[in-house]
Short mmCIF file of C-alpha atoms in Angstrom, two decimals:
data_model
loop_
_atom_site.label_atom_id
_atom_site.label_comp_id
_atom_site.label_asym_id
_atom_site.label_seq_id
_atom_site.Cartn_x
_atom_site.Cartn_y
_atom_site.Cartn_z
CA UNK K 8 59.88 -50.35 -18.35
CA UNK K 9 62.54 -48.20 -17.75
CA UNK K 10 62.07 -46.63 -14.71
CA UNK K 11 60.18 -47.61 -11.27
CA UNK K 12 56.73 -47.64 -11.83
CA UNK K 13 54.01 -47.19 -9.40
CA UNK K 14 50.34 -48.28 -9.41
CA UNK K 15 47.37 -46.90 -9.10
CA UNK K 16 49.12 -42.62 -9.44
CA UNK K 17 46.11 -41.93 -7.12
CA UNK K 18 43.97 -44.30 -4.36
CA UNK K 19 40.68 -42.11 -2.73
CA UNK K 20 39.32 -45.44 -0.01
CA UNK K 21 36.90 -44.74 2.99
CA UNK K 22 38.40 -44.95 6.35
CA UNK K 23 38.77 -48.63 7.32
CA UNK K 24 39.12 -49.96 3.90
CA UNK K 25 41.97 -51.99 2.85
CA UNK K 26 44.49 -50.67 -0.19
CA UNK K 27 47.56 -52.21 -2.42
CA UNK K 28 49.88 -50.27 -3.87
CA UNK K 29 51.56 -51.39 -6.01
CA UNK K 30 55.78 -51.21 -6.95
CA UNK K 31 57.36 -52.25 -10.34
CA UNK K 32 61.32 -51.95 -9.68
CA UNK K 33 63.95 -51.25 -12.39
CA UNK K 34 64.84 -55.12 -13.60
CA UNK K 35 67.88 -56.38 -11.64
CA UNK K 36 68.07 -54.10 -9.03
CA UNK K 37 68.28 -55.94 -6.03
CA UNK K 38 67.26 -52.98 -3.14
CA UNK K 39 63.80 -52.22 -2.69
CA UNK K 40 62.65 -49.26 -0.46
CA UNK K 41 59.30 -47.78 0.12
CA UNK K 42 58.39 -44.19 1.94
CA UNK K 43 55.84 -42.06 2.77
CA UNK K 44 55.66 -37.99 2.43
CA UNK K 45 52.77 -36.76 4.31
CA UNK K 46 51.80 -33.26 4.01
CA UNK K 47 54.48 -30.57 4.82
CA UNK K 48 56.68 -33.81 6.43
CA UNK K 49 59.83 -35.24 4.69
CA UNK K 50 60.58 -38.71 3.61
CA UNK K 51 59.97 -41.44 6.03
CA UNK K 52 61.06 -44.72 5.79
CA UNK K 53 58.83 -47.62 5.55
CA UNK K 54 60.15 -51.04 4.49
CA UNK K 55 63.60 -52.04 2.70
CA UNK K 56 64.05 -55.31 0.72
CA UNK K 57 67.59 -56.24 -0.27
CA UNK K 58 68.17 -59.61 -2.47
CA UNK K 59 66.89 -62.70 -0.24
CA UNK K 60 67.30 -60.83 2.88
CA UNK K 61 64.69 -60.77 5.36
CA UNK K 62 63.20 -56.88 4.83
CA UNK K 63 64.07 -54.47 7.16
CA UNK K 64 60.23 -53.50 8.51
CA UNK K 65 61.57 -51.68 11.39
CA UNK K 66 60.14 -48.19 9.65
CA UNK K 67 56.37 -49.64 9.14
CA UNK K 68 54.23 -47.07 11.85
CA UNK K 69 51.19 -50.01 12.43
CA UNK K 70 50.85 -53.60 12.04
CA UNK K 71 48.02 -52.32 9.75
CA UNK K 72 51.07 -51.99 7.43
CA UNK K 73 52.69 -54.90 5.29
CA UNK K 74 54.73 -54.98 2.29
CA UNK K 75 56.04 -58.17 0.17
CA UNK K 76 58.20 -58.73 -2.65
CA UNK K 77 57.53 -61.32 -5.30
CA UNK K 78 60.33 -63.16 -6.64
CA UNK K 79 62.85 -60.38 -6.16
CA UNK K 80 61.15 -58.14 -8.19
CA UNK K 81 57.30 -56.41 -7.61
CA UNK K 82 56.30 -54.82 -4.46
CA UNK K 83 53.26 -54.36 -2.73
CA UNK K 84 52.26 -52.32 0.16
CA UNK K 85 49.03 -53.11 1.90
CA UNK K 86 47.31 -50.68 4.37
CA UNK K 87 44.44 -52.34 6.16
CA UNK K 88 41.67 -50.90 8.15
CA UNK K 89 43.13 -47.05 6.42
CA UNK K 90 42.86 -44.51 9.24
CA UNK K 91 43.14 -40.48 8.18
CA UNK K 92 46.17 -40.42 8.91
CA UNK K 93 47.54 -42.63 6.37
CA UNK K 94 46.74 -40.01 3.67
CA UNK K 95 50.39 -39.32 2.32
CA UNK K 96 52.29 -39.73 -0.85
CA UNK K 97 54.39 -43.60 -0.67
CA UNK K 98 56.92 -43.43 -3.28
CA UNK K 99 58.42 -46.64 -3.98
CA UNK K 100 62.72 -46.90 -4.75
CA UNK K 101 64.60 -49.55 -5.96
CA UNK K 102 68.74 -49.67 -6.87
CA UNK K 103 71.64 -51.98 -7.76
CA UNK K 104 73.18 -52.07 -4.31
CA UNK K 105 72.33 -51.89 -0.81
CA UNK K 106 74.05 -49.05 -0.13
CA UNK K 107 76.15 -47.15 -3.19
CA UNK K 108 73.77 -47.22 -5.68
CA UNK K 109 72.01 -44.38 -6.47
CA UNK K 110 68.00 -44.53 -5.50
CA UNK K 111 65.92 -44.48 -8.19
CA UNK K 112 62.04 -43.23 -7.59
CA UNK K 113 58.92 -43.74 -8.88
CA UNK K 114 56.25 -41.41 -9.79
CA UNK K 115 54.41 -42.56 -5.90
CA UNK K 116 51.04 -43.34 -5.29
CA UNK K 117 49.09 -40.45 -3.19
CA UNK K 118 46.83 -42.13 -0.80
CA UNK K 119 43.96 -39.80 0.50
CA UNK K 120 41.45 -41.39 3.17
CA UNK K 121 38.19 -40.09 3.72
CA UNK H 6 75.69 -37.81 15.53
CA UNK H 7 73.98 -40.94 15.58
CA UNK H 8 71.64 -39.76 12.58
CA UNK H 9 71.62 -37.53 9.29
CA UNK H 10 71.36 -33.83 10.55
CA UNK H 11 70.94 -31.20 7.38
CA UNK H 12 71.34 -27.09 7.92
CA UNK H 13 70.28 -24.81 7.08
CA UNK H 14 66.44 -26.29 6.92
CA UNK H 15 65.50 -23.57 4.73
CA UNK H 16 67.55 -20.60 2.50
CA UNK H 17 66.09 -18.21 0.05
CA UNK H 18 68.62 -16.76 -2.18
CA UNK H 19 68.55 -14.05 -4.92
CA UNK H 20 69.40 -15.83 -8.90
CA UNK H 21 73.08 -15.56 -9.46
CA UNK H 22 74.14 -16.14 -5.55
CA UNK H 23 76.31 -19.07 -5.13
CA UNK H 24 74.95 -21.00 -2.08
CA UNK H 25 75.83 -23.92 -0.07
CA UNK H 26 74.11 -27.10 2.64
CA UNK H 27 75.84 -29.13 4.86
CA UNK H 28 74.98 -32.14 5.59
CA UNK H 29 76.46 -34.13 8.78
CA UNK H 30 76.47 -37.72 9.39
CA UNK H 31 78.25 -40.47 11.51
CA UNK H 32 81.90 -40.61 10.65
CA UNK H 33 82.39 -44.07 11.91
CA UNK H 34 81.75 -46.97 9.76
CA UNK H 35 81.24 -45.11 6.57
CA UNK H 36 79.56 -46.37 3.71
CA UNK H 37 78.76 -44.17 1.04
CA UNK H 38 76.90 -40.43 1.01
CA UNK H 39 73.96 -39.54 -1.64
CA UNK H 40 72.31 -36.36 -2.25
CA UNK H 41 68.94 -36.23 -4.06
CA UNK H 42 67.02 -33.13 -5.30
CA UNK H 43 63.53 -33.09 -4.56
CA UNK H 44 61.20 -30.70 -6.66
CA UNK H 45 58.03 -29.85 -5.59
CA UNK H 46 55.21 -32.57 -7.53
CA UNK H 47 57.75 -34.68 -8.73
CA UNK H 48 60.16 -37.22 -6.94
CA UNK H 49 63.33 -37.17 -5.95
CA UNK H 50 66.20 -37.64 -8.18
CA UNK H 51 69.64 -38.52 -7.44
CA UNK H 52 72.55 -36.04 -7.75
CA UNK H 53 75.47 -38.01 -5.97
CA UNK H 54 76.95 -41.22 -4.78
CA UNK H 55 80.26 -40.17 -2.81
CA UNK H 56 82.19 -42.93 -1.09
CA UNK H 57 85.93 -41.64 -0.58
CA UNK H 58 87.21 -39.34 1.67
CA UNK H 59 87.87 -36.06 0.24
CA UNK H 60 85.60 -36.90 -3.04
CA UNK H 61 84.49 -34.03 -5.08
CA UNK H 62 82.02 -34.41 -7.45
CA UNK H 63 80.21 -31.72 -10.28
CA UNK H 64 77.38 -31.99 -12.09
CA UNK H 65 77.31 -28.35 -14.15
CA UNK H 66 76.74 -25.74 -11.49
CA UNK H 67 76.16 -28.31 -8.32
CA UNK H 68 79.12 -29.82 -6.75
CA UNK H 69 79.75 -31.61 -3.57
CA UNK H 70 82.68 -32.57 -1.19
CA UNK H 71 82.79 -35.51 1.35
CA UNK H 72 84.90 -35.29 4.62
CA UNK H 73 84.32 -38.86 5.76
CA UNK H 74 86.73 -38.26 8.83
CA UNK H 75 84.72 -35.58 10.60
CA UNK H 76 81.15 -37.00 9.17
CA UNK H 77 80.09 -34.34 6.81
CA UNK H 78 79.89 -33.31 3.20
CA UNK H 79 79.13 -29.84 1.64
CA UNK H 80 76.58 -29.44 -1.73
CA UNK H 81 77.71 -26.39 -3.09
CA UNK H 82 75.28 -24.04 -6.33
CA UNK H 83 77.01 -21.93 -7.75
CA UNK H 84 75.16 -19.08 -9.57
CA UNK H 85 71.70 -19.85 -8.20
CA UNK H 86 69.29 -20.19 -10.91
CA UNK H 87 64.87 -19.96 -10.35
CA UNK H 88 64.79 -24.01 -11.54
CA UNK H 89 67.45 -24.78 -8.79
CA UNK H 90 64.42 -24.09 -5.78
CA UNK H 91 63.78 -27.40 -4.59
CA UNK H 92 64.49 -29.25 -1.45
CA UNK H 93 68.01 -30.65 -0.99
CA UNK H 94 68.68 -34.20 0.44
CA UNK H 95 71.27 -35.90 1.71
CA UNK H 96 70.97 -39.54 2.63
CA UNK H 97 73.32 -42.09 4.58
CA UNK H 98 73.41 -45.82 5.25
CA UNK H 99 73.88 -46.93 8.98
CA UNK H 100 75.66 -49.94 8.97
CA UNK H 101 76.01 -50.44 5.88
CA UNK H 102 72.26 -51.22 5.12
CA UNK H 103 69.39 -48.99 4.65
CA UNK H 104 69.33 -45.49 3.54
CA UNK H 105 68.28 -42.69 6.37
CA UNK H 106 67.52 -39.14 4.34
CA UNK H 107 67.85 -36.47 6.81
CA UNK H 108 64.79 -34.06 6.98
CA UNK H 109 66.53 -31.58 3.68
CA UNK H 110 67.28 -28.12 2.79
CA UNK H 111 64.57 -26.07 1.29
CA UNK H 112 65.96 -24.04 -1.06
CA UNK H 113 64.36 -20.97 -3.08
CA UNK H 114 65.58 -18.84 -5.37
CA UNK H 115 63.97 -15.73 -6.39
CA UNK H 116 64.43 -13.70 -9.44
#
């Protein structure tokens, strides 16, 4: 596609249930980023991927959080054990460079737990 | 400053005022400075990439300076406009590797 695209638009679980989200990047961009907006809260940083790098995980709140990238390209963010708290909207970035290129969002995936 | 710092957090203008954010950041070990415009159910969208000193950039009525020197840069509307409300960000890379938004600028305008 042409843009980053985010799966599934909207995730309703029951506390302590597990959930993937799920992050297609624009093709050759090499930065990967994933957030969270949770209500009334700005954008937090989560995870960044960049090329081979190890990811930067230092933004992940819980080790209930884990992301990976697949061959450079899709991303997945796992939640496990979801607590309330996790209900927010994770938007998913990717862009050419690690730092001068221009971020480019997806539509993000809003996560409410019941 | 160690981290992005935005003012004002919030501004409601009248349409047709000219407005402006300012958004301060480390001045050592520069890297580049994006702003992004955030509207309220959608996500956010870039506006600039500035990586000189004394860059200006336009895109019709927005525009933006950089003072890398003194760590900050200035987005500037110019005849505020209803569609302009959203929430201003500016974002920064520490070292070179991540990018750190810095909590925004809520803007409204009102007809």
């Amino acid at each position: 596609g042409a843009g980053v695209s985010q799966s599934p638009s909207n995730k309703v679980t029951e506390k302590g249930k597990d959930v993937e989200l799920r992050c297609d990047p624009i093709s050759g961009h090499t930065a990967l980023y994933w957030y969270r907006q949770s209500l009334g809260q700005g954008l937090e940083f989560l995870i960044y991927f960049q090329g081979n790098s190890a990811p930067d995980k230092s933004g992940l709140p819980s080790d209930r959080f884990s992301a990976e990238r697949t061959g450079g390209s899709v991303s997945t963010l796992t939640i496990q054990r979801t607590q309330q708290e996790d209900s927010a909207v994770y938007l998913c970035a990717s862009s050419q460079g690690p730092n001068t290129g221009e971020l480019f969002f997806g539509e993000g995936s809003r996560l409410t737990v019941l | 400053i160690l981290n992005v710092e935005q003012s004002p957090q919030s501004l409601h203008v009248q349409e047709g005022d000219s407005t402006n954010f300012t958004c301060s950041f480390p001045s050592s070990n520069f890297y580049a400075l994006h702003w992004y415009r955030w509207e309220t159910a959608k996500s956010p969208e870039a506006l600039f990439v500035m990586t000189l000193n004394g860059d200006e950039k336009k895109k019709g009525r927005i525009s933006a300076t950089l003072n890398t020197k003194e760590g900050y840069s200035y987005l500037y509307i110019k005849g505020s406009q209803p569609e302009d409300s959203a929430t201003y960000l500016c974002a920064f890379p520490p070292g070179g590797n991540k990018l750190t938004f810095g909590t925004g600028t809520q803007l409204k305008v009102e007809l």
